[in-house]
Coordinates of C-alpha atoms in Angstrom, one line a residue:
X147 CA 192.5 24.8 106.6
X148 CA 191.3 27.3 104.0
X149 CA 190.0 27.3 100.5
X150 CA 190.0 29.7 97.7
X151 CA 188.2 30.5 94.4
X152 CA 189.3 31.7 91.0
X153 CA 191.0 29.9 88.1
X154 CA 192.8 32.2 85.7
X155 CA 196.6 32.2 85.8
X156 CA 199.5 33.1 83.6
X157 CA 202.6 30.9 84.1
X158 CA 205.9 32.8 84.1
X159 CA 209.4 31.3 84.4
X160 CA 211.6 32.7 87.2
X161 CA 213.5 35.1 84.9
X162 CA 210.2 36.3 83.4
X163 CA 208.8 37.1 86.9
X164 CA 211.7 39.5 87.5
X165 CA 211.5 40.9 84.0
X166 CA 207.7 41.5 84.2
X167 CA 208.2 43.4 87.5
X168 CA 211.7 44.8 86.9
X169 CA 210.8 48.5 87.5
X170 CA 208.7 47.7 90.6
X171 CA 211.4 45.4 92.0
X172 CA 214.1 48.1 91.5
X173 CA 212.0 50.4 93.6
X174 CA 211.0 47.9 96.3
X175 CA 214.5 46.3 96.5
X176 CA 216.8 49.2 96.0
X177 CA 219.9 47.4 97.4
X178 CA 219.7 44.4 95.0
X179 CA 220.5 43.9 91.4
X180 CA 217.3 42.5 89.7
X181 CA 219.3 39.9 87.7
X182 CA 220.7 38.5 91.0
X183 CA 217.3 38.0 92.7
X184 CA 216.1 34.5 93.6
X185 CA 212.5 33.5 93.0
X186 CA 210.8 30.9 95.2
X187 CA 207.7 29.2 93.8
X188 CA 204.8 28.2 96.1
X189 CA 201.4 26.8 95.4
X190 CA 199.8 30.3 95.6
X191 CA 202.6 32.8 95.3
X192 CA 206.0 33.6 93.7
X193 CA 208.3 35.2 96.2
X194 CA 211.2 37.3 95.0
X195 CA 213.9 37.3 97.6
X196 CA 216.3 40.2 98.1
X197 CA 219.1 40.7 100.6
X198 CA 216.9 42.4 103.2
X199 CA 213.3 42.3 101.8
X200 CA 211.1 39.9 99.9
X201 CA 208.2 40.7 97.5
X202 CA 205.3 38.3 97.3
X203 CA 203.4 38.2 93.9
X204 CA 200.2 36.1 93.6
X205 CA 200.3 33.3 91.1
X206 CA 196.5 33.4 90.5
X207 CA 193.7 35.9 90.4
X208 CA 192.2 34.2 93.5
X209 CA 195.5 34.5 95.4
X210 CA 195.7 38.2 94.4
X211 CA 192.4 38.7 96.0
X212 CA 193.7 37.3 99.2
X213 CA 196.8 39.6 99.4
X214 CA 195.0 42.2 101.7
X215 CA 194.2 39.4 104.1
X216 CA 197.8 38.3 104.0
X217 CA 198.9 41.9 104.9
X218 CA 196.4 42.0 107.7
X219 CA 197.8 38.8 109.2
X220 CA 201.4 40.2 109.1
X221 CA 200.2 43.2 111.0
X222 CA 198.7 41.0 113.7
X223 CA 201.8 38.9 114.0
X224 CA 204.0 42.0 114.3
X225 CA 202.3 42.7 117.6
X226 CA 202.8 39.2 119.1
X227 CA 205.9 37.8 120.7
X228 CA 206.0 34.2 119.6
X229 CA 209.6 33.7 120.5
X230 CA 210.9 33.6 116.9
X231 CA 210.9 35.9 113.9
X232 CA 208.1 36.3 111.5
X233 CA 208.1 38.5 108.3
X234 CA 207.2 42.2 109.0
X235 CA 204.9 44.0 106.6
X236 CA 206.8 46.8 104.9
X237 CA 204.3 47.8 102.1
X238 CA 201.6 46.5 99.8
X239 CA 200.1 47.2 96.5
X240 CA 197.4 45.8 94.2
X241 CA 199.7 43.0 93.0
X242 CA 202.2 42.5 95.8
X243 CA 203.1 42.4 99.5
X244 CA 206.5 43.7 100.6
X245 CA 207.9 42.0 103.7
X246 CA 211.1 41.9 105.7
X247 CA 213.3 38.9 105.0
X248 CA 213.7 36.3 107.7
X249 CA 217.2 34.9 107.5
X250 CA 218.0 31.3 107.4
X251 CA 217.1 28.3 105.2
X252 CA 214.9 25.2 105.5
X253 CA 216.4 22.2 107.4
X254 CA 217.6 19.3 105.2
X255 CA 216.3 16.0 106.4
X256 CA 219.8 14.4 106.2
X257 CA 220.9 16.8 109.0
X258 CA 218.6 14.9 111.4
X259 CA 220.7 11.8 111.0
X260 CA 223.0 13.2 113.7
X261 CA 221.2 12.4 117.0
X262 CA 222.4 15.6 118.7
X263 CA 221.1 17.7 115.9
X264 CA 217.8 15.8 115.9
X265 CA 217.4 16.4 119.6
X266 CA 218.1 20.1 119.3
X267 CA 215.7 20.5 116.4
X268 CA 212.9 18.6 118.3
X269 CA 213.4 20.8 121.4
X270 CA 213.0 23.9 119.3
X271 CA 210.0 22.6 117.4
X272 CA 208.4 21.8 120.8
X273 CA 209.1 25.3 122.0
X274 CA 207.7 26.8 118.7
X275 CA 204.5 24.9 119.1
X276 CA 204.3 25.6 122.8
X277 CA 204.6 29.3 121.9
X278 CA 201.8 29.1 119.4
X279 CA 199.6 27.3 122.0
X280 CA 200.3 30.1 124.6
X281 CA 199.5 32.8 122.0
X282 CA 196.1 31.1 121.5
X283 CA 195.2 32.2 125.1
X284 CA 196.0 35.9 124.4
X285 CA 192.7 37.8 124.1
X286 CA 194.1 40.3 121.6
X287 CA 195.3 37.4 119.3
X288 CA 192.0 35.6 119.7
X289 CA 190.1 38.8 118.6
X290 CA 192.3 39.2 115.5
X291 CA 192.5 35.6 114.2
X292 CA 189.6 33.5 112.9
X293 CA 188.4 30.3 114.7
X294 CA 187.6 27.3 112.7
X295 CA 184.1 27.5 111.3
X296 CA 181.4 25.0 112.5
X297 CA 181.5 21.9 110.4
X298 CA 184.8 22.8 108.7
X299 CA 185.9 19.2 108.1
X300 CA 182.4 18.0 107.0
X301 CA 182.3 20.8 104.5
X302 CA 185.8 19.9 103.3
X303 CA 184.7 16.3 102.8
X304 CA 181.7 17.3 100.8
X305 CA 183.7 19.6 98.6
X306 CA 186.3 16.9 97.9
X307 CA 183.5 14.5 96.9
X308 CA 181.8 17.1 94.7
X309 CA 184.9 18.6 93.0
X310 CA 187.6 15.9 93.1
X311 CA 185.9 12.6 93.0
X312 CA 185.0 13.0 89.2
X313 CA 188.8 13.3 88.6
X314 CA 189.7 10.1 90.4
X315 CA 189.7 6.4 89.6
X316 CA 187.4 4.1 91.6
X317 CA 190.3 2.9 93.7
X318 CA 191.3 6.6 94.3
X319 CA 187.7 7.4 95.5
X320 CA 187.9 4.4 97.9
X321 CA 191.1 5.7 99.3
X322 CA 189.8 9.2 99.6
X323 CA 186.6 7.9 101.4
X324 CA 188.7 6.2 104.0
X325 CA 190.7 9.4 104.6
X326 CA 187.6 11.5 104.8
X327 CA 185.9 9.1 107.2
X328 CA 188.7 9.7 109.7
X329 CA 187.7 13.3 109.9
X330 CA 184.4 12.6 111.5
X331 CA 186.0 12.1 114.9
X332 CA 187.9 15.4 114.9
X333 CA 186.7 17.8 117.5
X334 CA 186.2 21.5 116.9
X335 CA 188.8 23.3 118.9
X336 CA 190.3 26.7 118.9
X337 CA 192.8 26.4 121.7
X338 CA 196.0 27.4 119.9
X339 CA 197.4 29.7 117.2
X340 CA 197.8 27.3 114.2
X341 CA 200.2 28.2 111.4
X342 CA 198.3 26.0 109.0
X343 CA 201.2 25.1 106.7
X344 CA 204.1 24.3 109.0
X345 CA 205.9 22.1 106.6
X346 CA 209.7 22.1 106.6
X347 CA 210.0 24.7 103.8
X348 CA 208.4 27.4 106.0
X349 CA 210.6 26.9 109.1
X350 CA 214.0 28.6 108.7
X351 CA 217.2 27.7 110.5
X352 CA 220.7 29.1 110.9
X353 CA 223.6 27.0 112.1
X354 CA 225.7 27.8 115.1
X355 CA 228.5 25.5 116.3
X356 CA 227.2 22.8 114.0
X357 CA 223.7 22.8 115.5
X358 CA 220.7 24.3 113.7
X359 CA 219.0 27.3 115.5
X360 CA 215.5 28.2 114.7
X361 CA 215.6 31.5 112.9
X362 CA 211.9 32.2 112.1
X363 CA 208.7 31.0 110.4
X364 CA 207.3 32.3 107.1
X365 CA 204.2 31.9 105.0
X366 CA 201.4 32.7 107.4
X367 CA 198.6 32.7 104.9
X368 CA 196.6 30.0 106.6
X369 CA 197.1 31.1 110.2
X370 CA 194.1 30.9 112.6
X371 CA 192.9 29.5 115.8
X372 CA 192.5 25.7 115.9
X373 CA 194.0 22.4 116.8
X374 CA 197.8 22.1 117.3
X375 CA 197.5 18.7 115.7
X376 CA 197.3 20.4 112.3
X377 CA 200.9 21.8 112.8
X378 CA 202.1 18.6 114.4
X379 CA 200.9 16.7 111.3
X380 CA 202.9 19.0 109.1
X381 CA 206.1 18.4 111.2
X382 CA 205.6 14.6 110.9
X383 CA 204.9 14.9 107.1
X384 CA 208.2 16.8 106.7
X385 CA 210.5 15.0 109.0
X386 CA 209.0 11.6 109.8
X387 CA 207.6 9.8 112.8
X388 CA 210.9 9.8 114.8
X389 CA 211.1 13.6 115.1
X390 CA 207.4 13.9 115.6
X391 CA 207.4 11.4 118.5
X392 CA 210.2 13.4 120.2
X393 CA 208.4 16.7 119.7
X394 CA 205.2 15.2 121.2
X395 CA 207.2 14.0 124.2
X396 CA 209.0 17.3 124.7
X397 CA 205.8 19.4 124.2
X398 CA 203.8 17.4 126.7
X399 CA 201.3 16.0 124.2
X400 CA 201.9 12.3 125.0
X401 CA 199.4 12.6 127.7
X402 CA 196.7 13.5 125.2
X403 CA 195.2 10.1 124.2
X404 CA 193.6 11.4 121.0
X405 CA 196.4 13.5 119.6
X406 CA 198.0 10.8 117.6
X407 CA 194.7 9.9 115.9
X408 CA 194.0 13.6 115.2
X409 CA 197.4 14.0 113.7
X410 CA 196.9 11.0 111.5
X411 CA 193.5 12.0 110.3
X412 CA 194.6 15.6 109.4
X413 CA 197.8 14.4 107.7
X414 CA 195.7 12.1 105.6
X415 CA 194.0 15.1 104.0
X416 CA 197.2 17.0 102.9
X417 CA 197.1 15.8 99.3
X418 CA 193.4 16.3 99.0
X419 CA 193.7 19.8 100.4
X420 CA 196.5 20.6 97.8
X421 CA 194.4 19.2 95.0
X422 CA 191.2 21.0 96.0
X423 CA 192.7 24.5 96.3
X424 CA 194.8 23.9 93.1
X425 CA 191.6 23.1 91.2
X426 CA 189.9 26.2 92.4
X427 CA 193.0 28.3 91.5
X428 CA 193.3 26.7 88.1
X429 CA 196.7 25.3 88.9
X430 CA 197.0 22.1 86.8
X431 CA 200.5 21.3 88.0
X432 CA 199.6 21.3 91.7
X433 CA 196.3 19.6 91.0
X434 CA 198.0 16.7 89.2
X435 CA 200.6 16.4 92.0
X436 CA 197.9 16.4 94.7
X437 CA 195.8 13.7 92.9
X438 CA 198.8 11.5 91.9
X439 CA 197.8 8.9 94.5
X440 CA 194.1 8.9 93.5
X441 CA 194.4 8.3 89.7

């Protein structure tokens, strides 16, 4: 879980993103026609996708200030065998990061209606998370990635109360208080590498013989050492309790009596996290979306 500061941002439609950076994109993506490039919009970045490379532009001044950290994370990941592909750092500038493109596309929830597909996906998610847990024991990785700070969740709760409660209705504050209270029981742990945003849009798949095959994982901005329950919560939020339960079984977490409670507590903060970071980045659209259930 991470936060950010800064509020100034200029909105640009997809076509304008390419137009604003046309010369730079022609240089960084020499094998692609600028008018054919796709632009993917995230909370903090706009990613221009070429055939072999992608260019990440910050949406806010605060996100631009974090680009060097993003580049440093990619360097760390390039030296770790996680068992799947991650973007490789190819270059960086004051306003962008250039990365290799990880092939594949996010999984559609409807694909999991086939039991054989759901089982194959669950097994690969379990292997992904097991690989992240194993990487958390690597001394080189532990030296490079940050552990969760002391009192991380207590500080988050205090920040939500100070910054978001004034924007909520009374009923919204009551709901948020219940969600924040659940954080009090969370232990401080740094046992695994935690992606930090392992929602379905950041896990890419290719299909072989009708079965999805994990291609790679993107968007490592929030990676650190922590509790694997954070990533498990994101899996559940993206694909539901059925897939999550199967991943827990295959990954050996069912023997952990507290893991379900930890997952539920962390999952309950997702909208508040989105709203808090959007407010600090001056992103009114993401702020409104995050606070929709509290107004």
